[in-house]
Structure formats: structure tokens, C-alpha cells
Amino acid sequence: MKRTHYLQPGRTFTQALLASVLLTGCFSLLPSNGGGQTRPPTVRTVRAADIAVPSGYRVEAVATGLDFPTAVAFDEGGRVYVLEAGYSYGEVFTVPRLLRLEQGGRRTEIARGQNPPWNGLDYANGTFYVAEGGEIGGGRIVKITLDGRVTPLVENLPSLGDHHTDRPVVGRDGYVYFGQGTATNSGVVGPDNAEYGWLKRFPQFHDIPCQDITLTGQNYRTANPLTPAADTVVTGAYQPFGTPSRPGQVVRGQLPCGGAVLRVPQQGGPLELVAWGFRNPFGLAFSPDGSLYVTENSYDVRGSRPVFGAGDPLWKVTPGTWYGWPDYHAGRPLSEADHFTAPGQPAPAQLLAQPPGTPPKPAALLGVHSSSNGLDFARNPAFGDVGEAFVAQFGDLAPVVGKVLGPVGYKVVRVNVTTGRVEDFAVNRGPQNGPASKIGGGGFERPVDARFNPAGDALYVVDFGVMTTTEDGQLPQRQTGVLWRITREGAR
Amino acid sequence: MKRLILVLVAAGLTGCLPVRRDTPLVGDLPGLTPAQARGQVVYMANCQQCHPGGSAGLGPALNDKPLPGFLIRFQVRHGLGAMPAFGPKDISEADLDALVEYVVRLQGVR
């Protein structure tokens, strides 16, 4: 390739000018085409043959009709357990449940909760560990015995906002690690949080840092959805809605905090901070070499401080590290505004006077708005790709989180955590990407968890079910969840 | 003049025509050259998040448009519309060469 051919000054300028004229502004002109932007189907079709997997692999539906399922786990005997959330964005409340799938299709309810969503599950030594999101009552990690007794391991986690208490995983060191999401999109409570439902319930709730931070004093004036009058309020970072911040203001760090990976001994004990500076660390998993990885749901283009172009990082977690929220994305400062400013939107101003550290680069960068969630690592050569991460992508919630030109996610991707290479592993067939309800067929709607069975020869994919989206928010459809299983032919 | 018409057509195909998405990939692209393999790593770190697998996402699809290498290079370096610029600190000249080869390789994927 000889670059000098197309770097001749006069010609290059003309070409650049023409291209610029034609290309600039097209993003604004094109309509959003997110995967969820469709009419909900009256009945969900389930057809495994509509999911494409690499040659030699086979997909089957293990269970259908689940009510907002969010996680899967296995006991020592390989029996399969599914968690039903009891809640969905769009503000549909049901009953959180832990179910065991029996032979012949029967389901046994092991336990039920009262503080949804239940959105993360692990099992170790006769005990289930459940992340209780706590949309109303605050987050908890609860232990559940095989006979259904529920006891809290951690309570009063800051889960009343946008993001909840996320998936627990039991480490070889005897600790239960889990993610704790932030209250907001990017550090400032705004009218978008009223649309999500919680601001009117908890008007004093806001983000909590894990260590002391000093603010720049950046404030935002917005309409006030808490009053019928057409008044406005001014809100600062890490403050309740309607409370401004001031330059140099110190916000004290505390535990529990938001946007963090935390841990607690399996038998109970003091809560410990592992790492922080995540927006919503939803999926956690240990790689075969014992390293902890986490998927982060990154910024949306919404609220007082919208952030554009922020893919979902897959992080290798180094204890004691700050990962960048709310002023960095994937190691790049948001002050590089041209990377993070949506057309027609304000640039995200810096909130922290001094960053608490230097954020690292992620192991991989997944699609913007892909909602990359539950993950697991392959460890059995019979399945293949040992050491690679399999990540369930829930799919975009456009347009409320920001505009996309094509559906993002709705599949399971395979990630080489050494090179950052991302490939589709299981994805709906057809000329377009997207959920089955949009593109036709009976494949994936919204994969939310991916986990191997104890033998490592089968990958189970939890499909939350149909959730369509509109300008006004999400429209989840009950009892459309599916549990899929992917095996490699000849592996058993 | 012919060159300018080509630029017009290429730019139009890239930007403002209706978005056409492609069959998602399953598995790695076969037969990557060493330069394309290097370009793939650069792509994953910088481009994948907006153009997953070369198909449409936040941005338009790249794998269904006959965008010539010099325009790919120009757009990466300068950014256009909603796409940001990636300077030499983000992507070195050698890596940009490799990236262009990889993106051109993606154009054949349907």
C-alpha cells in the first residue's frame, strides 16, 4: 500500500472536503434502529434451529415460559437451577424465585424472595448465593440452602437506583465476590432517573464513592419531575437531585459504595472493597487461571450528563484499582470530548478534580449499548476454546439509552482475553442482527447469562425474554424467558 | 474528475444511504494475512465497539460498502460526523496500515 498516492495536498483536500460534506451529519439524519424497537409478539416462538453456532455445535431449548430469568447455576450433581428476577425495567414487579429444573420438564421452587430483582446466582458447598437487587428495599447478598432457607450475608447495599447488586461468584479463597452498580448513568441524578421509576420513590438517593473524592463543582440545571410546576433545579455530582455541588467539595468515601466489586467471607464478616470506578459491573467470573473478570455496562446517552460512544468493557480485575467511572471510559478520559459527545448534545464535563488513579485498558471492548452481562470461561477441551470468555449480550435499549443504527447484542460472543478479539459464537440466523421478535424466527431474544455446567461440556444461556423498547421506555413481556443449552457434538 | 465522482459515490455509500446489515459472523475470518491479523487486533481495540464484526451498531456497517483504503485512512485519522478522530497516539501509522487491510478484508464478508 502506497500512501503517497492519496496524500497529495490539493487532491486530498478536495476529497476530504467532499467526503466531509457528505458524511457529516448523517448520524443525526438516520433513524435509530435498535433491536428492541418493535411491537411485542403475542406469542414467543422458540426454535433452536434459528440460532447459528459454529460447525459441530448444537443448540436446544431446555426450558421455556420462564418469568424474567436472569441467571443459571448447578449443584454438585449437575442439576440445573434458574433464577427468576421478579422485576424488569419497565417497572413490572413479579416474584423472585429460585427454581430447580427436574427431569421431564417439571420445576421445583426452592425459594422465593420479596425484594426484587434477583439477578445473580452462584452455588458452592451446598449453598446458593443470590444477588438481591433491591429495587425497593436496598441490595443484599443472600444465602439459600438446598431446602430453601434464606439468610442475608450482606445487607443495605446501595441498589435503589438505575443499577443493582450484581452477580456473586465464590472464589477459591473463600470469599464471595459481587458487583454493585451505580445509582446513575454518569454521576448526576437527573430527570432520566424519574423515567426509570426510582427518583420519585427515593428523591434523596445518589451515587456513593468508595474513597474520598474532590469535585470540580460542575452542576446541571434540569426540569424538575418531582413537582407538577414547570420549575427547574440544579444538581451536582454525587448529590441528591436538586442539590448543587461546589468546586473543591470533598465527598467522603464509604462502604458499601456504588460502582464497585466487593467481597465478603462466605461465612459472613466485614465487607471489603476489591476495585471500583465501574458503572455497572454486572457479570463476574473467574478464568481458569483464577483471575477475576467483570463485564461493565457502560455509559448511556441520557440524563444531565450524556456520554456517547462508550462500549461495554470486559475488565480483568486488579485489586485496589480504580477503573475510571465517572470521568473515563476504557482508560480514555471523557475530556476527549469528540469521542464522547453525541451530535446535538453537550460534552460530558469532568466531575472529579483529581482522578483517584490511572484507569487501565480493558481486556476487550464490546459493542456500545450491547449490555454485555453474564459470562463464563471455557475450561474443557471437549467443548473447545479453553481460556476464552463467553459473554451473553442482552442487547441495546435504544432509543432511551441512545440511538443506534443497527441492533447491538442479542447474542453470545466469544472473547480472547489476551488479544481482545471478539467473535460471534451463538447468534440469530438471518440477514440482520437483532432479537427474534424483530427479525423473525424463534432464536434469542435477550441473552443475560452464559455459564458452563460443572463438567464444562455444555454452555447454558439464559434468555430474559421479550423486552421491546419505545421512546417512553421498556415493555417487558412476562413468561417469555428461555434457557438454552449449547453442546459440541461428540463431546459427551 | 473521474476520481472525484468515485469519491462522491463512495462517500455516499458510506454515509447517508439506508443501512444494510449483514449476516453476523460465526467464527474467525479464515486466511487472514499477518497484516490483517494485526489489523484485527487494532480493530478490536478501536472500532469493534461501534461496528461490531464490521456490521452496523452505533455506527453504520463497514462490510457492505466499497469504501477504498484512502477514505478509510482519512476517516480514521480525521473523524467525520459522529465518528471521532484517532490520531497517531491512538493508532500508529503501521497499525493504521494494518487496520485498513483488515477493514478492506471485512468488506468481503456477508
XYZ file of C-alpha atoms in Angstrom:
602
model
C 0.000 0.000 0.000
C 1.484 3.364 -1.037
C 0.009 6.154 0.975
C 1.666 8.866 -1.090
C -0.885 8.254 -3.830
C -3.675 9.644 -1.740
C -1.852 12.228 0.304
C -1.225 14.697 -2.486
C -2.182 18.031 -0.920
C -4.625 19.554 -3.407
C -6.411 16.375 -4.308
C -6.556 15.181 -0.723
C -8.104 18.431 0.418
C -10.802 18.264 -2.241
C -11.565 14.662 -1.496
C -11.648 15.322 2.208
C -13.957 18.277 1.776
C -16.386 16.305 -0.347
C -16.365 13.336 1.947
C -16.813 15.589 4.937
C -19.788 17.363 3.408
C -21.435 14.084 2.570
C -20.705 12.292 5.798
C -21.093 14.957 8.450
C -24.487 14.988 9.984
C -25.622 11.674 8.562
C -25.729 10.108 12.007
C -28.253 12.758 13.000
C -30.329 12.203 9.886
C -30.621 8.435 10.131
C -33.309 6.944 12.397
C -32.452 4.846 15.416
C -32.872 1.180 14.646
C -32.321 -0.612 17.926
C -33.212 -4.245 18.225
C -35.872 -3.762 20.810
C -37.772 -1.145 18.867
C -40.584 -3.324 17.669
C -44.047 -4.458 18.629
C -44.128 -7.213 21.232
C -45.258 -10.525 19.723
C -48.402 -12.061 21.170
C -46.699 -15.447 21.456
C -42.964 -16.124 21.546
C -41.768 -18.713 19.077
C -38.890 -20.885 20.319
C -36.879 -22.680 17.649
C -33.266 -23.670 18.322
C -32.527 -24.157 14.632
C -32.813 -20.384 14.207
C -29.634 -19.837 16.212
C -26.361 -20.120 14.310
C -23.372 -21.654 16.073
C -20.018 -22.828 14.733
C -19.966 -26.094 12.865
C -20.139 -29.067 15.197
C -22.127 -27.330 17.928
C -25.795 -27.917 18.728
C -28.397 -25.662 20.367
C -31.509 -26.806 22.214
C -34.132 -25.151 24.398
C -34.067 -26.630 27.899
C -36.897 -24.606 29.460
C -39.419 -22.074 28.170
C -42.049 -19.804 29.683
C -39.711 -18.530 32.406
C -40.602 -15.238 34.093
C -37.723 -12.760 33.612
C -34.922 -15.328 34.174
C -31.539 -13.779 34.907
C -29.070 -16.475 35.948
C -28.274 -20.178 35.948
C -26.176 -22.354 38.278
C -25.566 -26.028 39.015
C -25.134 -28.167 42.122
C -22.510 -30.895 42.562
C -24.736 -33.384 40.798
C -25.069 -31.156 37.771
C -28.731 -30.336 38.449
C -29.783 -27.078 36.839
C -31.126 -24.070 38.771
C -32.586 -20.911 37.260
C -33.200 -17.568 38.908
C -36.292 -15.551 38.049
C -35.791 -11.848 38.723
C -39.205 -10.795 39.962
C -38.680 -7.422 38.299
C -37.931 -5.906 34.953
C -37.075 -2.458 33.696
C -40.330 -1.031 32.504
C -41.313 -1.405 36.151
C -43.003 -4.785 36.120
C -42.843 -6.440 39.532
C -43.429 -10.185 39.933
C -41.984 -12.708 42.423
C -38.258 -13.500 42.520
C -37.738 -17.263 42.596
C -35.021 -19.897 42.593
C -36.168 -22.895 40.544
C -34.686 -26.334 40.024
C -35.307 -27.874 36.630
C -36.241 -31.524 37.040
C -36.137 -34.365 34.576
C -39.201 -34.340 32.357
C -39.614 -30.584 32.427
C -41.034 -30.200 35.943
C -39.834 -27.244 38.018
C -39.365 -27.178 41.760
C -39.413 -23.855 43.572
C -36.503 -23.818 46.019
C -37.034 -20.328 47.411
C -38.744 -17.033 46.733
C -37.937 -13.504 47.759
C -39.634 -10.189 48.416
C -37.006 -7.721 47.303
C -36.511 -7.964 43.542
C -34.707 -8.197 41.258
C -32.830 -11.385 41.919
C -30.239 -11.055 39.232
C -27.186 -13.112 40.022
C -26.586 -16.659 41.235
C -23.735 -18.926 42.238
C -23.508 -22.234 44.095
C -20.787 -23.635 46.311
C -20.662 -26.316 49.006
C -24.387 -26.815 49.404
C -25.299 -23.141 49.366
C -26.664 -20.771 46.755
C -25.549 -17.159 46.735
C -28.052 -14.748 45.217
C -27.627 -11.093 44.339
C -30.826 -9.449 45.500
C -31.033 -6.246 43.533
C -33.262 -4.432 45.957
C -35.201 -2.049 43.744
C -37.327 -1.126 46.751
C -35.559 -2.400 49.861
C -31.871 -1.994 49.004
C -29.474 -4.640 47.801
C -28.443 -7.798 49.600
C -26.432 -10.919 49.035
C -28.463 -13.794 50.425
C -27.564 -17.412 51.078
C -30.076 -20.112 50.244
C -29.754 -23.695 51.359
C -30.885 -26.595 49.178
C -34.030 -26.861 51.305
C -34.864 -23.223 50.691
C -33.811 -21.361 53.831
C -32.869 -17.768 53.000
C -30.425 -15.817 55.179
C -28.702 -12.499 54.448
C -24.930 -12.403 54.013
C -24.698 -8.668 53.180
C -27.433 -6.036 53.552
C -28.128 -2.363 52.888
C -26.319 -2.174 49.572
C -26.978 0.992 47.517
C -29.241 -0.568 44.898
C -32.220 1.768 44.818
C -31.199 3.448 41.570
C -30.508 2.559 37.956
C -28.226 -0.358 38.730
C -28.441 -3.088 41.290
C -26.448 -5.647 43.235
C -24.967 -7.960 40.641
C -23.788 -11.492 40.199
C -21.940 -13.135 43.088
C -19.148 -15.636 42.436
C -17.461 -17.738 45.081
C -13.673 -17.620 44.860
C -11.170 -20.285 45.734
C -10.132 -18.032 48.632
C -13.447 -18.479 50.418
C -14.787 -15.033 49.598
C -17.993 -14.176 47.775
C -17.238 -11.525 45.158
C -20.035 -9.454 43.682
C -20.703 -6.334 41.665
C -22.534 -3.266 42.909
C -23.905 -0.873 40.313
C -24.073 2.896 40.500
C -27.212 4.952 41.079
C -26.987 6.905 37.832
C -25.709 6.900 34.284
C -22.713 9.146 34.835
C -22.707 10.518 38.370
C -25.522 13.085 38.304
C -29.121 12.378 39.308
C -31.425 13.704 36.613
C -34.870 13.509 35.045
C -33.905 10.219 33.378
C -33.937 8.656 36.831
C -37.549 9.684 37.231
C -38.319 7.909 33.982
C -36.614 4.819 35.400
C -39.039 4.973 38.299
C -36.800 5.364 41.311
C -36.296 9.110 41.688
C -39.888 9.614 42.794
C -39.553 6.752 45.287
C -36.180 7.814 46.689
C -35.569 11.501 45.875
C -32.553 11.662 48.230
C -30.709 8.715 46.663
C -27.474 9.367 44.796
C -24.091 7.855 43.973
C -21.654 6.948 46.750
C -17.874 6.862 46.128
C -15.706 4.134 47.623
C -12.915 6.536 48.569
C -12.799 10.269 49.245
C -13.171 12.331 46.077
C -12.911 16.034 45.354
C -15.445 17.567 42.988
C -14.935 20.150 40.256
C -18.243 21.712 41.202
C -19.839 21.013 37.843
C -23.619 21.413 38.159
C -26.574 20.803 35.843
C -29.869 22.646 35.591
C -32.795 20.441 34.572
C -36.555 20.300 34.670
C -37.942 19.052 37.968
C -40.078 15.928 37.510
C -40.859 15.818 41.247
C -43.249 18.740 41.113
C -46.193 19.486 38.834
C -44.899 23.013 38.256
C -42.614 23.790 35.335
C -39.716 24.604 37.646
C -36.048 23.712 37.357
C -33.402 22.544 39.787
C -29.608 22.464 39.894
C -27.868 19.179 40.690
C -24.224 18.323 41.221
C -22.301 15.050 41.062
C -22.704 12.606 43.958
C -25.546 14.778 45.323
C -29.281 14.244 45.771
C -31.450 15.573 42.962
C -31.735 19.332 43.302
C -28.569 19.733 45.387
C -25.701 21.619 43.742
C -22.043 20.885 44.368
C -19.207 23.393 44.782
C -15.626 23.416 43.489
C -13.270 21.620 45.852
C -16.074 19.918 47.718
C -14.937 16.629 49.229
C -17.315 13.684 49.223
C -16.289 11.080 51.740
C -15.854 7.535 50.551
C -17.636 4.764 52.395
C -18.569 1.099 52.291
C -20.850 -0.064 50.882
C -20.420 2.113 47.817
C -21.610 2.039 44.235
C -19.842 1.060 41.038
C -17.609 -1.456 42.741
C -16.561 -5.063 43.037
C -16.878 -6.005 46.680
C -16.281 -9.179 48.632
C -17.304 -10.801 51.876
C -16.243 -14.089 53.515
C -18.545 -16.992 52.642
C -19.396 -17.488 56.310
C -20.012 -13.792 56.846
C -17.796 -10.951 58.008
C -16.783 -7.431 57.136
C -17.420 -6.128 53.640
C -14.244 -5.401 51.675
C -13.565 -3.267 48.623
C -11.850 -5.089 45.746
C -11.924 -2.454 42.993
C -14.118 0.484 41.986
C -14.834 3.031 39.280
C -17.195 0.761 37.352
C -20.600 1.955 36.180
C -22.463 -1.332 36.431
C -20.225 -4.371 36.922
C -22.885 -6.918 36.035
C -21.108 -10.145 35.144
C -18.310 -11.668 37.193
C -16.357 -14.848 36.500
C -13.029 -16.409 37.325
C -10.842 -17.533 34.438
C -9.182 -20.968 34.593
C -6.015 -19.372 35.994
C -8.002 -17.830 38.848
C -8.145 -14.240 37.596
C -11.365 -12.321 38.161
C -13.045 -10.731 35.138
C -16.021 -8.411 35.074
C -18.288 -7.059 32.354
C -19.227 -3.418 32.764
C -22.379 -1.911 31.316
C -21.038 1.425 30.199
C -22.456 4.914 29.785
C -25.696 5.817 28.022
C -26.562 8.943 26.056
C -29.141 10.109 28.572
C -29.702 12.328 31.560
C -27.962 15.516 32.571
C -24.548 14.234 31.520
C -24.929 12.046 28.425
C -21.896 10.095 27.220
C -21.691 8.914 23.625
C -19.756 6.034 22.083
C -18.939 4.053 25.213
C -18.684 0.319 24.545
C -19.004 -2.233 27.312
C -15.546 -3.109 28.644
C -14.536 -6.579 29.756
C -12.089 -5.986 32.589
C -9.518 -8.107 34.303
C -9.864 -7.043 37.912
C -6.724 -5.989 39.757
C -7.466 -5.411 43.456
C -7.139 -1.816 44.587
C -7.608 -0.347 41.120
C -9.947 2.481 40.121
C -11.447 1.767 36.681
C -12.482 5.256 35.648
C -16.187 5.949 36.191
C -17.459 8.704 36.052
C -14.675 10.555 34.173
C -13.111 7.854 31.981
C -14.216 5.196 29.555
C -11.956 2.199 28.905
C -8.907 4.173 30.009
C -9.716 7.253 27.899
C -10.769 10.469 29.687
C -14.206 11.817 28.798
C -12.474 15.177 28.465
C -11.556 13.937 24.967
C -14.938 15.247 24.051
C -15.046 14.321 20.373
C -15.071 10.650 21.376
C -17.901 11.042 23.833
C -20.193 13.823 22.633
C -23.322 12.837 20.735
C -24.483 15.100 17.894
C -26.546 17.914 19.350
C -25.709 17.013 22.948
C -23.423 18.749 25.443
C -19.931 17.368 26.036
C -19.521 15.490 29.331
C -17.710 17.846 31.688
C -15.241 16.482 34.209
C -16.660 15.810 37.664
C -13.594 14.872 39.700
C -10.926 17.483 40.408
C -8.321 14.736 40.702
C -8.780 11.205 39.341
C -8.320 8.622 42.120
C -5.917 6.690 39.889
C -4.929 5.891 36.333
C -7.523 3.578 34.809
C -6.134 0.590 32.880
C -7.161 -0.581 29.414
C -9.796 -3.325 29.230
C -9.186 -6.915 28.199
C -11.743 -6.362 25.439
C -14.198 -3.726 24.300
C -17.701 -4.903 23.400
C -20.464 -3.171 21.497
C -21.813 0.227 22.524
C -25.145 -0.416 24.300
C -24.673 -4.190 23.861
C -25.421 -4.687 27.568
C -22.764 -7.364 27.922
C -23.740 -9.258 31.031
C -23.178 -12.760 32.388
C -20.040 -14.594 31.316
C -18.064 -17.737 31.895
C -14.778 -19.228 30.726
C -14.405 -22.433 28.741
C -12.261 -24.958 30.579
C -12.985 -28.301 28.909
C -11.124 -29.129 25.668
C -14.093 -31.238 24.644
C -16.099 -28.020 24.283
C -13.180 -26.103 22.841
C -11.728 -22.586 23.136
C -10.333 -23.218 26.608
C -9.485 -19.985 28.393
C -11.792 -17.823 26.280
C -14.736 -15.930 27.750
C -18.298 -16.470 26.561
C -20.380 -13.353 27.159
C -24.171 -13.050 26.987
C -25.261 -9.784 25.381
C -28.708 -8.608 26.436
C -28.907 -6.162 23.571
C -29.474 -2.445 23.267
C -32.292 -0.491 24.894
C -32.353 2.135 22.164
C -33.625 4.751 21.875
C -33.844 5.646 25.590
C -30.146 4.874 26.169
C -29.081 6.497 22.921
C -29.512 5.973 19.224
C -28.021 3.064 17.291
C -28.045 2.426 13.565
C -28.372 -1.341 13.898
C -29.335 -3.729 16.705
C -26.406 -4.372 19.043
C -26.004 -7.570 21.027
C -28.763 -10.208 21.252
C -26.171 -12.976 21.061
C -23.339 -14.758 22.806
C -19.851 -13.673 21.863
C -16.540 -15.406 22.432
C -13.671 -13.250 23.663
C -9.964 -13.919 23.655
C -8.961 -12.009 26.774
C -5.311 -11.917 25.724
C -5.764 -10.271 22.328
C -9.150 -8.614 22.836
C -10.591 -10.391 19.806
C -14.380 -10.680 19.867
C -16.306 -13.129 17.703
C -19.913 -14.150 17.480
C -20.416 -17.598 18.977
C -24.193 -18.019 19.014
C -26.348 -15.572 17.094
C -29.702 -15.486 15.348
C -29.636 -16.519 11.709
C -30.705 -14.125 9.005
C -29.600 -11.142 7.012
C -29.908 -8.845 10.032
C -28.796 -8.960 13.625
C -31.385 -8.479 16.345
C -33.829 -10.258 18.619
C -36.099 -12.915 17.149
C -39.144 -10.722 17.745
C -37.688 -8.142 15.377
C -36.035 -10.221 12.674
C -38.414 -13.181 12.713
C -37.779 -16.772 13.708
C -37.523 -18.364 17.107
C -33.981 -17.702 18.318
C -32.567 -15.450 21.007
C -34.427 -12.502 22.461
C -32.189 -11.140 25.222
C -29.348 -13.365 26.486
C -28.460 -12.243 30.007
C -26.256 -15.022 31.399
C -23.931 -17.658 29.985
C -22.451 -20.369 32.173
C -20.862 -23.746 31.700
C -22.095 -26.793 33.589
C -19.707 -28.381 36.132
C -18.316 -30.758 33.501
C -17.661 -27.805 31.216
C -19.110 -29.607 28.216
C -22.330 -27.587 27.908
C -22.864 -23.834 27.814
C -26.212 -22.713 29.216
C -27.601 -19.404 28.013
C -30.294 -17.587 29.982
C -32.610 -15.618 27.714
C -34.554 -12.956 29.633
C -37.364 -12.947 27.085
C -39.117 -10.304 25.049
C -38.451 -6.713 26.010
C -39.362 -4.182 23.391
C -38.497 -0.527 23.677
C -40.078 2.796 22.843
C -39.221 6.447 23.353
C -41.082 6.161 26.661
C -39.193 3.144 27.972
C -39.199 -0.618 28.078
C -42.091 -3.030 27.530
C -41.124 -6.365 29.063
C -43.316 -9.374 28.352
C -43.829 -11.869 31.144
C -43.202 -15.613 30.843
C -41.221 -15.415 27.635
C -37.857 -16.388 29.104
C -35.941 -19.386 27.797
C -32.981 -21.450 28.964
C -30.845 -22.663 26.065
C -28.076 -25.264 26.067
C -25.203 -25.412 23.600
C -23.144 -28.569 23.297
C -20.484 -29.802 20.967
C -21.422 -32.928 19.100
C -19.297 -35.871 20.172
C -18.159 -34.066 23.326
C -20.154 -36.231 25.720
C -12.852 14.245 -12.456
C -13.479 10.520 -12.553
C -11.711 10.269 -9.223
C -13.989 12.886 -7.712
C -17.073 11.051 -8.914
C -15.731 7.896 -7.352
C -15.198 9.747 -4.090
C -18.748 11.068 -4.218
C -20.173 7.616 -4.782
C -18.016 6.023 -2.091
C -18.824 8.709 0.435
C -22.497 8.489 -0.343
C -22.468 4.753 0.076
C -20.731 5.145 3.407
C -22.858 7.760 4.966
C -26.375 8.527 4.014
C -27.850 5.576 2.212
C -30.205 3.303 4.124
C -28.322 0.997 6.456
C -27.924 -2.570 5.291
C -26.738 -5.080 7.814
C -25.058 -8.341 7.148
C -25.263 -11.871 8.327
C -23.436 -11.891 11.657
C -20.190 -13.777 11.730
C -19.787 -17.093 13.428
C -16.143 -17.919 13.945
C -12.990 -16.165 12.938
C -12.316 -14.940 9.428
C -10.281 -17.621 7.658
C -6.971 -16.994 5.983
C -6.015 -13.636 7.486
C -2.624 -12.393 6.378
C -0.220 -11.352 9.151
C -1.016 -7.706 8.434
C -4.766 -8.372 8.544
C -4.332 -10.266 11.807
C -2.505 -7.261 13.252
C -5.221 -5.029 11.874
C -7.828 -7.185 13.570
C -6.255 -6.507 16.965
C -6.268 -2.766 16.215
C -9.873 -3.017 15.051
C -10.938 -4.787 18.234
C -9.387 -2.108 20.425
C -10.731 0.890 18.498
C -13.529 0.100 16.036
C -15.354 -3.015 17.215
C -17.415 -1.198 19.826
C -19.211 0.914 17.197
C -19.085 -1.522 14.237
C -19.300 -4.971 15.874
C -17.934 -7.578 13.494
C -17.984 -4.959 10.755
C -21.789 -4.799 10.824
C -23.989 -1.935 11.959
C -24.139 -0.971 15.603
C -23.776 2.515 16.999
C -22.327 3.377 13.608
C -23.053 2.106 10.108
C -21.948 -1.238 8.716
C -18.492 -1.277 7.153
C -18.633 -4.650 5.497
C -21.241 -3.883 2.877
C -19.724 -0.740 1.401
C -16.956 -0.495 -1.207
C -15.005 2.104 0.740
C -11.494 2.487 -0.705
C -8.470 2.338 1.558
C -7.594 6.014 1.332
C -11.038 7.020 2.611
C -10.824 4.539 5.443
C -7.482 6.035 6.363
C -8.800 9.574 6.102
C -11.860 8.877 8.192
C -9.885 7.132 10.929
C -7.391 9.968 11.198
C -9.809 12.879 10.949
C -13.141 11.502 12.041
C -16.306 12.516 10.275
C -19.766 13.231 11.565
C -20.337 11.298 14.766
C -17.118 9.329 14.378
C -14.159 10.661 16.399
C -10.637 11.075 15.084
C -7.943 8.579 16.009
C -4.539 10.264 15.958
C -1.095 8.647 15.809
C -1.079 8.343 19.599
C -4.159 6.136 19.344
C -3.192 4.201 16.213
C 0.353 4.316 14.824
C 0.973 4.635 11.094
C 1.974 0.979 10.886
C -1.110 -0.106 12.792
C -3.279 2.069 10.572
C -1.857 0.335 7.510
C -2.772 -2.998 9.051
C -6.199 -1.733 10.115
C -7.021 -0.604 6.590
C -6.099 -4.033 5.263
C -8.343 -5.692 7.822
C -11.318 -3.399 7.134
C -10.949 -3.984 3.390
C -10.909 -7.706 4.165
C -14.148 -7.269 6.148
C -15.836 -5.807 3.077
C -15.991 -9.249 1.546
C -17.880 -10.704 4.491
C -21.582 -11.167 4.004
